[in-house]
mmCIF file of C-alpha atoms in Angstrom:
data_model
loop_
_atom_site.group_PDB
_atom_site.id
_atom_site.type_symbol
_atom_site.label_atom_id
_atom_site.label_comp_id
_atom_site.label_asym_id
_atom_site.label_seq_id
_atom_site.Cartn_x
_atom_site.Cartn_y
_atom_site.Cartn_z
ATOM 1 C CA MET A 1 -4.151 4.223 29.403
ATOM 2 C CA ARG A 2 -7.571 4.339 30.013
ATOM 3 C CA PRO A 3 -10.310 3.451 27.731
ATOM 4 C CA ILE A 4 -12.061 6.216 25.573
ATOM 5 C CA PRO A 5 -15.747 5.385 25.545
ATOM 6 C CA PHE A 6 -17.418 6.048 22.327
ATOM 7 C CA LEU A 7 -20.321 7.466 23.887
ATOM 8 C CA THR A 8 -20.720 8.685 27.906
ATOM 9 C CA PRO A 9 -23.869 9.875 28.780
ATOM 10 C CA ARG A 10 -23.704 13.206 31.088
ATOM 11 C CA LEU A 11 -26.660 13.681 32.791
ATOM 12 C CA PRO A 12 -26.965 16.357 35.855
ATOM 13 C CA ASP A 13 -25.582 15.894 39.639
ATOM 14 C CA PRO A 14 -27.700 13.510 41.446
ATOM 15 C CA SER A 15 -28.248 15.582 44.171
ATOM 16 C CA SER A 16 -30.354 18.333 41.869
ATOM 17 C CA VAL A 17 -32.571 15.892 41.091
ATOM 18 C CA ALA A 18 -33.454 14.509 44.018
ATOM 19 C CA HIS A 19 -34.230 18.028 45.024
ATOM 20 C CA ASP A 20 -36.698 17.758 42.148
ATOM 21 C CA TYR A 21 -37.700 14.388 43.284
ATOM 22 C CA GLU A 22 -38.759 15.611 46.107
ATOM 23 C CA GLU A 23 -41.141 18.578 44.824
ATOM 24 C CA ILE A 24 -42.259 15.863 42.394
ATOM 25 C CA PHE A 25 -43.727 13.923 45.470
ATOM 26 C CA ALA A 26 -44.638 16.176 47.300
ATOM 27 C CA ALA A 27 -46.992 17.357 44.643
ATOM 28 C CA GLY A 28 -48.395 13.550 43.798
ATOM 29 C CA ILE A 29 -47.994 14.229 40.018
ATOM 30 C CA PHE A 30 -45.455 11.839 38.416
ATOM 31 C CA THR A 31 -46.589 12.331 34.131
ATOM 32 C CA ASN A 32 -50.062 13.280 32.496
ATOM 33 C CA GLY A 33 -48.696 17.044 31.785
ATOM 34 C CA GLY A 34 -47.505 17.871 35.522
ATOM 35 C CA PRO A 35 -45.509 20.987 36.041
ATOM 36 C CA PHE A 36 -42.011 19.690 35.427
ATOM 37 C CA GLU A 37 -43.281 18.539 31.936
ATOM 38 C CA GLY A 38 -44.941 22.442 31.863
ATOM 39 C CA ARG A 39 -41.621 24.209 32.813
ATOM 40 C CA PHE A 40 -39.562 21.792 30.478
ATOM 41 C CA ALA A 41 -41.625 22.356 27.108
ATOM 42 C CA MET A 42 -41.691 26.002 27.722
ATOM 43 C CA GLU A 43 -37.768 26.130 28.051
ATOM 44 C CA LEU A 44 -36.957 24.286 25.325
ATOM 45 C CA SER A 45 -39.585 26.716 23.552
ATOM 46 C CA ARG A 46 -37.248 29.647 24.943
ATOM 47 C CA TRP A 47 -33.684 28.084 23.635
ATOM 48 C CA ILE A 48 -35.481 27.724 20.380
ATOM 49 C CA ARG A 49 -36.940 31.294 19.619
ATOM 50 C CA ASN A 50 -38.943 32.246 16.831
ATOM 51 C CA ASP A 51 -42.018 31.832 18.630
ATOM 52 C CA VAL A 52 -42.085 28.277 18.700
ATOM 53 C CA ALA A 53 -44.068 26.032 20.843
ATOM 54 C CA VAL A 54 -43.608 22.729 21.799
ATOM 55 C CA ALA A 55 -44.986 19.124 22.567
ATOM 56 C CA VAL A 56 -42.779 17.001 24.759
ATOM 57 C CA THR A 57 -43.260 13.372 24.324
ATOM 58 C CA ALA A 58 -41.465 9.775 25.432
ATOM 59 C CA SER A 59 -38.859 9.922 22.429
ATOM 60 C CA ALA A 60 -38.288 11.150 19.439
ATOM 61 C CA THR A 61 -39.243 8.047 17.689
ATOM 62 C CA VAL A 62 -42.919 8.607 19.167
ATOM 63 C CA GLY A 63 -42.791 12.527 18.159
ATOM 64 C CA ILE A 64 -42.056 11.566 14.577
ATOM 65 C CA GLN A 65 -45.094 9.162 14.732
ATOM 66 C CA LEU A 66 -47.378 12.330 16.189
ATOM 67 C CA ALA A 67 -46.328 14.317 13.406
ATOM 68 C CA CYS A 68 -46.489 11.772 10.710
ATOM 69 C CA LYS A 69 -50.374 11.283 11.968
ATOM 70 C CA ALA A 70 -51.159 15.305 12.763
ATOM 71 C CA LEU A 71 -49.510 16.298 9.463
ATOM 72 C CA PHE A 72 -49.006 13.769 6.626
ATOM 73 C CA ARG A 73 -51.939 13.272 3.961
ATOM 74 C CA ALA A 74 -53.823 9.877 5.291
ATOM 75 C CA ASP A 75 -54.849 9.499 1.803
ATOM 76 C CA ARG A 76 -51.278 8.745 0.155
ATOM 77 C CA PRO A 77 -48.869 5.577 0.706
ATOM 78 C CA PHE A 78 -45.587 7.393 0.540
ATOM 79 C CA VAL A 79 -43.356 9.302 2.564
ATOM 80 C CA LEU A 80 -39.947 10.359 1.327
ATOM 81 C CA VAL A 81 -36.792 10.298 3.743
ATOM 82 C CA ALA A 82 -33.007 9.450 3.324
ATOM 83 C CA SER A 83 -31.651 6.088 3.616
ATOM 84 C CA PHE A 84 -28.389 7.684 5.127
ATOM 85 C CA THR A 85 -30.546 7.967 8.406
ATOM 86 C CA ALA A 86 -30.838 5.903 11.667
ATOM 87 C CA ALA A 87 -33.382 2.995 11.371
ATOM 88 C CA ALA A 88 -36.137 4.616 13.891
ATOM 89 C CA VAL A 89 -36.731 7.190 11.142
ATOM 90 C CA PRO A 90 -38.310 5.159 8.547
ATOM 91 C CA LEU A 91 -39.626 2.333 11.339
ATOM 92 C CA ALA A 92 -42.020 5.069 12.951
ATOM 93 C CA VAL A 93 -42.856 6.080 9.035
ATOM 94 C CA VAL A 94 -43.963 2.519 8.870
ATOM 95 C CA TRP A 95 -45.684 2.572 12.218
ATOM 96 C CA SER A 96 -47.357 5.020 11.087
ATOM 97 C CA GLY A 97 -49.075 3.159 8.094
ATOM 98 C CA TYR A 98 -46.798 4.876 5.756
ATOM 99 C CA GLU A 99 -44.451 3.525 2.787
ATOM 100 C CA PRO A 100 -40.797 4.929 2.770
ATOM 101 C CA VAL A 101 -39.072 5.622 -0.841
ATOM 102 C CA VAL A 102 -35.688 6.499 0.600
ATOM 103 C CA ILE A 103 -33.701 9.140 -1.572
ATOM 104 C CA ASP A 104 -29.650 9.719 -1.761
ATOM 105 C CA ILE A 105 -27.817 12.327 0.390
ATOM 106 C CA GLU A 106 -25.680 14.985 -1.072
ATOM 107 C CA PRO A 107 -21.637 14.478 -1.671
ATOM 108 C CA ASP A 108 -20.266 17.692 0.959
ATOM 109 C CA SER A 109 -23.109 17.901 3.242
ATOM 110 C CA TRP A 110 -24.430 14.103 3.664
ATOM 111 C CA GLN A 111 -27.767 16.055 3.849
ATOM 112 C CA PRO A 112 -30.824 14.506 1.986
ATOM 113 C CA ASP A 113 -30.758 14.820 -2.022
ATOM 114 C CA VAL A 114 -33.021 17.451 -2.673
ATOM 115 C CA ARG A 115 -32.896 17.570 -6.743
ATOM 116 C CA MET A 116 -34.372 13.110 -6.273
ATOM 117 C CA ALA A 117 -36.866 14.129 -4.129
ATOM 118 C CA GLU A 118 -38.191 17.062 -6.577
ATOM 119 C CA ARG A 119 -37.708 14.200 -9.531
ATOM 120 C CA PHE A 120 -39.737 11.760 -7.922
ATOM 121 C CA LEU A 121 -42.640 14.067 -6.786
ATOM 122 C CA GLU A 122 -42.773 15.894 -10.237
ATOM 123 C CA LYS A 123 -43.238 11.777 -11.178
ATOM 124 C CA GLU A 124 -45.598 10.232 -8.410
ATOM 125 C CA GLY A 125 -46.769 13.531 -6.166
ATOM 126 C CA ASN A 126 -50.188 12.492 -5.601
ATOM 127 C CA ASP A 127 -49.087 9.259 -4.189
ATOM 128 C CA VAL A 128 -46.704 11.345 -1.488
ATOM 129 C CA ALA A 129 -48.165 11.999 1.794
ATOM 130 C CA GLY A 130 -45.284 13.805 3.391
ATOM 131 C CA ILE A 131 -41.610 14.972 3.777
ATOM 132 C CA LEU A 132 -39.866 13.263 6.079
ATOM 133 C CA LEU A 133 -36.321 14.964 5.856
ATOM 134 C CA THR A 134 -33.232 14.111 8.463
ATOM 135 C CA ASN A 135 -31.066 16.695 9.407
ATOM 136 C CA THR A 136 -28.369 14.560 9.461
ATOM 137 C CA PHE A 137 -26.180 13.886 12.399
ATOM 138 C CA GLY A 138 -28.151 16.842 13.496
ATOM 139 C CA THR A 139 -26.441 19.013 11.391
ATOM 140 C CA ALA A 140 -28.952 21.572 10.293
ATOM 141 C CA ASN A 141 -29.658 21.173 6.285
ATOM 142 C CA ALA A 142 -28.496 24.599 4.470
ATOM 143 C CA SER A 143 -31.189 23.999 1.939
ATOM 144 C CA ILE A 144 -34.038 23.816 4.213
ATOM 145 C CA GLU A 145 -36.044 26.984 2.309
ATOM 146 C CA THR A 146 -35.621 25.096 -1.080
ATOM 147 C CA TRP A 147 -37.050 22.301 1.258
ATOM 148 C CA GLU A 148 -40.105 23.867 2.133
ATOM 149 C CA ALA A 149 -40.738 25.286 -1.132
ATOM 150 C CA LEU A 150 -40.847 22.136 -2.583
ATOM 151 C CA ALA A 151 -43.483 20.563 -0.142
ATOM 152 C CA HIS A 152 -45.293 23.802 -0.692
ATOM 153 C CA ARG A 153 -45.072 23.586 -4.011
ATOM 154 C CA PHE A 154 -46.650 20.163 -4.503
ATOM 155 C CA GLY A 155 -49.362 21.146 -0.978
ATOM 156 C CA ILE A 156 -47.782 18.549 1.662
ATOM 157 C CA ALA A 157 -46.114 18.533 4.714
ATOM 158 C CA LEU A 158 -42.516 18.517 5.887
ATOM 159 C CA VAL A 159 -41.675 17.331 8.853
ATOM 160 C CA VAL A 160 -37.487 17.887 9.806
ATOM 161 C CA ASP A 161 -36.391 14.944 11.967
ATOM 162 C CA SER A 162 -33.390 17.035 13.821
ATOM 163 C CA ALA A 163 -32.929 14.174 16.185
ATOM 164 C CA PRO A 164 -29.161 14.412 17.633
ATOM 165 C CA GLY A 165 -29.548 18.423 17.027
ATOM 166 C CA PHE A 166 -30.631 20.476 19.907
ATOM 167 C CA ALA A 167 -29.091 23.236 20.281
ATOM 168 C CA SER A 168 -27.179 23.067 16.878
ATOM 169 C CA ARG A 169 -27.915 26.077 14.393
ATOM 170 C CA TYR A 170 -29.208 27.251 10.818
ATOM 171 C CA PRO A 171 -26.653 29.299 8.781
ATOM 172 C CA SER A 172 -28.328 32.182 9.444
ATOM 173 C CA GLY A 173 -27.394 31.773 12.736
ATOM 174 C CA GLU A 174 -31.496 30.655 13.935
ATOM 175 C CA SER A 175 -31.607 27.409 16.220
ATOM 176 C CA LEU A 176 -33.419 24.461 14.714
ATOM 177 C CA GLY A 177 -36.898 23.804 15.924
ATOM 178 C CA GLY A 178 -38.566 26.463 13.855
ATOM 179 C CA ARG A 179 -38.491 25.135 10.209
ATOM 180 C CA GLY A 180 -40.635 23.083 8.147
ATOM 181 C CA ASP A 181 -43.805 21.489 9.678
ATOM 182 C CA CYS A 182 -42.355 21.096 12.628
ATOM 183 C CA GLU A 183 -39.219 19.488 13.870
ATOM 184 C CA VAL A 184 -38.187 16.697 16.040
ATOM 185 C CA PHE A 185 -35.886 15.689 18.815
ATOM 186 C CA SER A 186 -34.333 13.120 21.151
ATOM 187 C CA PHE A 187 -33.010 13.538 24.319
ATOM 188 C CA HIS A 188 -31.558 9.698 24.588
ATOM 189 C CA ALA A 189 -29.330 9.094 26.920
ATOM 190 C CA THR A 190 -26.555 9.195 24.065
ATOM 191 C CA LYS A 191 -27.318 12.795 23.130
ATOM 192 C CA THR A 192 -25.830 15.702 23.967
ATOM 193 C CA VAL A 193 -28.975 16.761 25.649
ATOM 194 C CA ALA A 194 -29.300 13.636 27.679
ATOM 195 C CA ILE A 195 -32.343 12.828 29.840
ATOM 196 C CA GLY A 196 -32.346 8.108 29.703
ATOM 197 C CA GLU A 197 -35.708 8.402 27.253
ATOM 198 C CA GLY A 198 -37.426 11.425 25.790
ATOM 199 C CA GLY A 199 -38.175 13.920 22.531
ATOM 200 C CA ALA A 200 -39.915 16.999 22.070
ATOM 201 C CA VAL A 201 -42.189 18.256 18.336
ATOM 202 C CA ALA A 202 -41.797 21.730 18.162
ATOM 203 C CA SER A 203 -43.329 24.061 15.622
ATOM 204 C CA ARG A 204 -44.199 27.471 14.861
ATOM 205 C CA ASP A 205 -47.577 26.795 14.321
ATOM 206 C CA HIS A 206 -49.510 26.596 17.843
ATOM 207 C CA ASN A 207 -52.154 24.668 16.356
ATOM 208 C CA VAL A 208 -49.618 21.583 15.546
ATOM 209 C CA ILE A 209 -48.339 21.449 18.980
ATOM 210 C CA ARG A 210 -52.531 21.698 20.402
ATOM 211 C CA GLU A 211 -52.897 18.466 17.739
ATOM 212 C CA ILE A 212 -49.863 16.762 19.266
ATOM 213 C CA ASN A 213 -50.326 16.975 22.778
ATOM 214 C CA ARG A 214 -53.918 16.025 22.188
ATOM 215 C CA LEU A 215 -52.422 12.761 20.291
ATOM 216 C CA LYS A 216 -50.238 11.864 23.039
ATOM 217 C CA ASN A 217 -52.829 11.324 25.795
ATOM 218 C CA PHE A 218 -54.966 8.875 23.602
ATOM 219 C CA GLY A 219 -56.703 11.408 21.236
ATOM 220 C CA PHE A 220 -58.122 12.349 24.377
ATOM 221 C CA ASP A 221 -60.662 15.490 23.779
ATOM 222 C CA ASP A 222 -61.517 18.241 26.711
ATOM 223 C CA GLU A 223 -64.336 15.282 28.158
ATOM 224 C CA ARG A 224 -61.335 12.444 28.074
ATOM 225 C CA ARG A 225 -62.659 10.652 25.192
ATOM 226 C CA SER A 226 -60.933 8.959 22.976
ATOM 227 C CA VAL A 227 -62.011 10.905 19.453
ATOM 228 C CA ASP A 228 -59.131 10.109 17.387
ATOM 229 C CA ILE A 229 -56.404 7.542 17.479
ATOM 230 C CA GLY A 230 -53.555 8.655 19.741
ATOM 231 C CA LEU A 231 -51.436 7.143 21.636
ATOM 232 C CA ASN A 232 -49.684 6.988 25.028
ATOM 233 C CA GLY A 233 -46.592 9.318 24.293
ATOM 234 C CA LYS A 234 -46.127 11.399 27.616
ATOM 235 C CA LEU A 235 -42.890 12.339 29.183
ATOM 236 C CA ALA A 236 -42.945 11.729 32.952
ATOM 237 C CA GLU A 237 -42.036 14.370 35.237
ATOM 238 C CA LEU A 238 -38.701 13.235 36.609
ATOM 239 C CA GLY A 239 -37.477 13.337 32.814
ATOM 240 C CA SER A 240 -39.170 16.367 32.253
ATOM 241 C CA ALA A 241 -36.874 17.378 35.647
ATOM 242 C CA ILE A 242 -33.972 16.425 34.222
ATOM 243 C CA GLY A 243 -33.892 18.154 31.115
ATOM 244 C CA LEU A 244 -34.740 21.104 32.698
ATOM 245 C CA ARG A 245 -31.305 20.816 34.836
ATOM 246 C CA GLN A 246 -29.499 20.044 31.432
ATOM 247 C CA LEU A 247 -30.920 23.067 29.597
ATOM 248 C CA GLU A 248 -29.185 24.987 32.925
ATOM 249 C CA MET A 249 -25.734 23.280 31.993
ATOM 250 C CA LEU A 250 -25.663 23.747 28.106
ATOM 251 C CA GLU A 251 -24.463 26.670 27.143
ATOM 252 C CA ASP A 252 -21.246 25.307 29.156
ATOM 253 C CA ARG A 253 -21.350 21.737 27.383
ATOM 254 C CA LEU A 254 -21.558 23.771 24.053
ATOM 255 C CA ALA A 255 -18.491 25.686 24.388
ATOM 256 C CA ARG A 256 -16.737 22.364 25.582
ATOM 257 C CA ARG A 257 -17.592 20.487 22.947
ATOM 258 C CA ARG A 258 -17.036 23.032 20.050
ATOM 259 C CA GLU A 259 -13.582 23.362 21.376
ATOM 260 C CA VAL A 260 -13.220 19.595 21.547
ATOM 261 C CA LEU A 261 -14.383 19.692 17.697
ATOM 262 C CA ARG A 262 -12.096 22.144 16.771
ATOM 263 C CA TRP A 263 -9.367 20.000 18.606
ATOM 264 C CA TYR A 264 -10.598 17.001 16.108
ATOM 265 C CA ILE A 265 -10.659 18.965 12.836
ATOM 266 C CA SER A 266 -6.953 20.430 13.305
ATOM 267 C CA SER A 267 -6.035 16.382 14.123
ATOM 268 C CA LEU A 268 -7.302 14.979 11.407
ATOM 269 C CA GLU A 269 -7.974 17.194 8.436
ATOM 270 C CA PRO A 270 -3.991 16.659 7.882
ATOM 271 C CA LEU A 271 -4.811 12.767 7.359
ATOM 272 C CA GLY A 272 -7.308 13.678 4.918
ATOM 273 C CA CYS A 273 -10.468 12.909 6.699
ATOM 274 C CA GLU A 274 -14.305 14.236 5.617
ATOM 275 C CA PHE A 275 -16.420 16.930 7.860
ATOM 276 C CA GLN A 276 -19.517 17.085 7.145
ATOM 277 C CA ALA A 277 -20.496 20.726 6.068
ATOM 278 C CA GLY A 278 -21.816 22.897 8.744
ATOM 279 C CA LEU A 279 -20.051 20.871 11.222
ATOM 280 C CA MET A 280 -18.920 23.792 13.474
ATOM 281 C CA LEU A 281 -22.616 25.114 13.635
ATOM 282 C CA ALA A 282 -23.524 21.608 14.929
ATOM 283 C CA ALA A 283 -24.162 20.119 18.529
ATOM 284 C CA PRO A 284 -23.835 16.453 17.576
ATOM 285 C CA PRO A 285 -23.442 13.640 20.110
ATOM 286 C CA PHE A 286 -20.457 12.416 18.413
ATOM 287 C CA LEU A 287 -18.094 13.663 15.113
ATOM 288 C CA SER A 288 -18.741 11.345 12.268
ATOM 289 C CA VAL A 289 -16.336 11.789 9.743
ATOM 290 C CA ALA A 290 -15.273 10.249 6.099
ATOM 291 C CA LEU A 291 -12.149 8.389 5.501
ATOM 292 C CA GLN A 292 -10.561 7.336 1.959
ATOM 293 C CA THR A 293 -12.076 3.925 1.635
ATOM 294 C CA GLY A 294 -14.085 1.110 3.198
ATOM 295 C CA SER A 295 -10.967 -0.645 3.845
ATOM 296 C CA GLN A 296 -9.245 1.679 5.663
ATOM 297 C CA ARG A 297 -12.266 2.609 7.434
ATOM 298 C CA ASP A 298 -12.140 -1.035 8.609
ATOM 299 C CA ARG A 299 -8.441 -1.490 9.668
ATOM 300 C CA VAL A 300 -8.723 1.985 11.367
ATOM 301 C CA GLY A 301 -11.974 0.969 13.343
ATOM 302 C CA ALA A 302 -10.161 -2.491 14.323
ATOM 303 C CA ALA A 303 -6.804 -0.361 15.816
ATOM 304 C CA LEU A 304 -9.213 1.923 17.597
ATOM 305 C CA LYS A 305 -10.739 -1.292 18.926
ATOM 306 C CA ARG A 306 -7.507 -2.748 20.466
ATOM 307 C CA ALA A 307 -6.101 1.101 21.442
ATOM 308 C CA GLU A 308 -9.328 0.589 23.899
ATOM 309 C CA ILE A 309 -10.974 3.297 22.038
ATOM 310 C CA GLY A 310 -15.134 3.083 21.784
ATOM 311 C CA TRP A 311 -16.322 3.786 17.755
ATOM 312 C CA ARG A 312 -19.435 2.927 15.610
ATOM 313 C CA ALA A 313 -20.110 3.137 11.932
ATOM 314 C CA TYR A 314 -23.505 5.313 11.111
ATOM 315 C CA TYR A 315 -25.156 5.207 9.144
ATOM 316 C CA ASN A 316 -23.532 2.502 7.907
ATOM 317 C CA PRO A 317 -25.453 -0.139 6.847
ATOM 318 C CA PRO A 318 -28.007 2.419 5.279
ATOM 319 C CA ILE A 319 -31.604 1.841 5.146
ATOM 320 C CA HIS A 320 -32.234 0.255 2.044
ATOM 321 C CA ARG A 321 -29.129 -2.405 3.220
ATOM 322 C CA GLN A 322 -30.884 -3.708 6.670
ATOM 323 C CA PRO A 323 -33.082 -6.518 6.711
ATOM 324 C CA SER A 324 -36.063 -5.217 7.850
ATOM 325 C CA PHE A 325 -36.260 -2.606 4.613
ATOM 326 C CA ALA A 326 -35.228 -5.387 2.143
ATOM 327 C CA GLY A 327 -36.890 -4.522 -0.501
ATOM 328 C CA VAL A 328 -37.543 -0.936 0.140
ATOM 329 C CA ARG A 329 -38.494 1.356 -2.707
ATOM 330 C CA GLU A 330 -35.591 3.711 -3.548
ATOM 331 C CA ALA A 331 -35.979 7.192 -5.744
ATOM 332 C CA GLY A 332 -33.105 6.700 -7.702
ATOM 333 C CA ALA A 333 -29.750 5.247 -7.643
ATOM 334 C CA LEU A 334 -28.478 5.582 -4.017
ATOM 335 C CA THR A 335 -24.728 6.030 -5.147
ATOM 336 C CA ILE A 336 -23.820 8.700 -2.809
ATOM 337 C CA THR A 337 -24.876 6.914 0.058
ATOM 338 C CA GLU A 338 -23.284 3.580 -0.884
ATOM 339 C CA ASP A 339 -20.180 5.466 -1.207
ATOM 340 C CA VAL A 340 -20.173 7.922 2.306
ATOM 341 C CA SER A 341 -21.449 4.751 3.906
ATOM 342 C CA GLU A 342 -18.567 2.467 3.122
ATOM 343 C CA ARG A 343 -16.565 5.288 4.312
ATOM 344 C CA ILE A 344 -17.797 6.558 7.223
ATOM 345 C CA ILE A 345 -16.307 6.035 10.872
ATOM 346 C CA SER A 346 -18.219 8.026 14.137
ATOM 347 C CA LEU A 347 -15.375 8.868 17.338
ATOM 348 C CA PRO A 348 -15.733 9.925 20.638
ATOM 349 C CA LEU A 349 -17.534 13.100 21.382
ATOM 350 C CA ASP A 350 -17.393 14.000 24.991
ATOM 351 C CA ASP A 351 -17.206 17.238 27.007
ATOM 352 C CA LEU A 352 -14.478 16.209 28.957
ATOM 353 C CA LEU A 353 -11.931 14.554 26.370
ATOM 354 C CA SER A 354 -8.473 16.550 26.729
ATOM 355 C CA PRO A 355 -6.351 17.488 23.760
ATOM 356 C CA ASP A 356 -4.432 14.663 25.158
ATOM 357 C CA ASP A 357 -7.616 12.191 24.428
ATOM 358 C CA VAL A 358 -8.289 14.111 20.836
ATOM 359 C CA THR A 359 -4.410 13.191 19.979
ATOM 360 C CA ARG A 360 -4.398 9.374 20.935
ATOM 361 C CA VAL A 361 -7.490 9.126 19.311
ATOM 362 C CA ALA A 362 -5.842 10.881 16.135
ATOM 363 C CA SER A 363 -2.828 8.877 15.933
ATOM 364 C CA VAL A 364 -4.577 5.354 15.775
ATOM 365 C CA VAL A 365 -6.307 6.677 12.596
ATOM 366 C CA GLY A 366 -3.565 8.618 11.158
ATOM 367 C CA GLN A 367 -1.210 5.181 11.817
ATOM 368 C CA VAL A 368 -3.658 3.406 9.700
ATOM 369 C CA VAL A 369 -3.791 6.073 6.976
ATOM 370 C CA ASP A 370 0.427 6.283 6.907
ATOM 371 C CA GLU A 371 0.444 2.434 6.417
#
C-alpha cells in the first residue's frame, strides 16, 4: 500500500502561476507593495467580509510581532498566552520584548481558559500588556465575546492568533478575521491555504492595518524616513499571486476537506476518540483527536509509523515543557494542558484522501484501541 504522508501541500497548477510570473516580470515589481500584494489583501478582505481590512505579511510569526508592536502596551511586561500552542506564538512575544505568562485550556474545546486569564488579570492586570488568544488548531473560540469583554474591561488589546484557521467560522457563521483587535493568519506550505511562506493580519479597525503596513516596511513614513522600530515583513509578489490562485479553489477544497472530516468522525468516534468542539466549522490542515491515555497514543503512533501513515502530536510538549521556555511564568495549574497534550494525536487531513484511506487510518487506530 502507498504511504499516506502527514501533510501534503496543495499548491496551484504551475502553468497558472507561470502566467502570473510573466505578468510580474513584465511589470518589474517583485515586492514592496506591488499590484499582486494589493489584490491578495483585497481578496482576503472580501472573503472575510465584516468590513475587515487586511495587511499581508512575510509570515504569521511576523504578523504577530507587528501586532504586538502596534497594539500591546510598551510599558508593561506580560502577555497572556496558552501553553497548548505552537512555539512560534510565545517566541513572537519574546522577540517583541514581552514575557509570556501561560494559561491552561478548557477540556472540551481545547481553547484557552478564560477564567484563569481573568483571575490573573484581577491580581496582576496592571502588569499585563495584552492578550494573545490562540484559536486552537484554527478552530474558532466560541467564547470570543467573553474574551473581547475581558480585554476591554482591563483596557488591553486582544490579538487573536488564528494561524491555521483561514476560512474557519465562528458559531455565529462569521468568518474568522474580524474579532479582537486583530486576527493573524498563516499561509505556510502546511496550511489549508498554502503559498509557501506568508501570513496576514486582519482587523475591523482600518487604522490598525495602516499601522501594520507601515511597520512591516521598516517603519517608514510617506517620505521613506524610518520613524518607528519596524522590520521587513513584506510578502513578495509571487507569493501573493499564489495566494490569489489558492483563493480561487478554496470553496471546492473546503467542501472536500469537510467530507473527509465526516468520514473520520464516523470511523473514529466509535473507538472512543475525542474531537475538538466546533471542529466542523473549521478548516484545519490536519485532524487532531485525543485518545484515552498517553500510552495508547504512543502505541497508535508506533502502529501508524509501521503502516507508513504520517502523524504528529500537536502540541506535545506544550510550551511550559519546551527547553527554550524553561521557567516560564504559569498563571495557574496547567492540568488540562498536561492531560490533553499527553493524549493528542494529529492525523493526515488531505483534500484527496479517499474513504479507503480514512478507513485504513481508522483501522490502525482501532487495532491498538481494541488491544
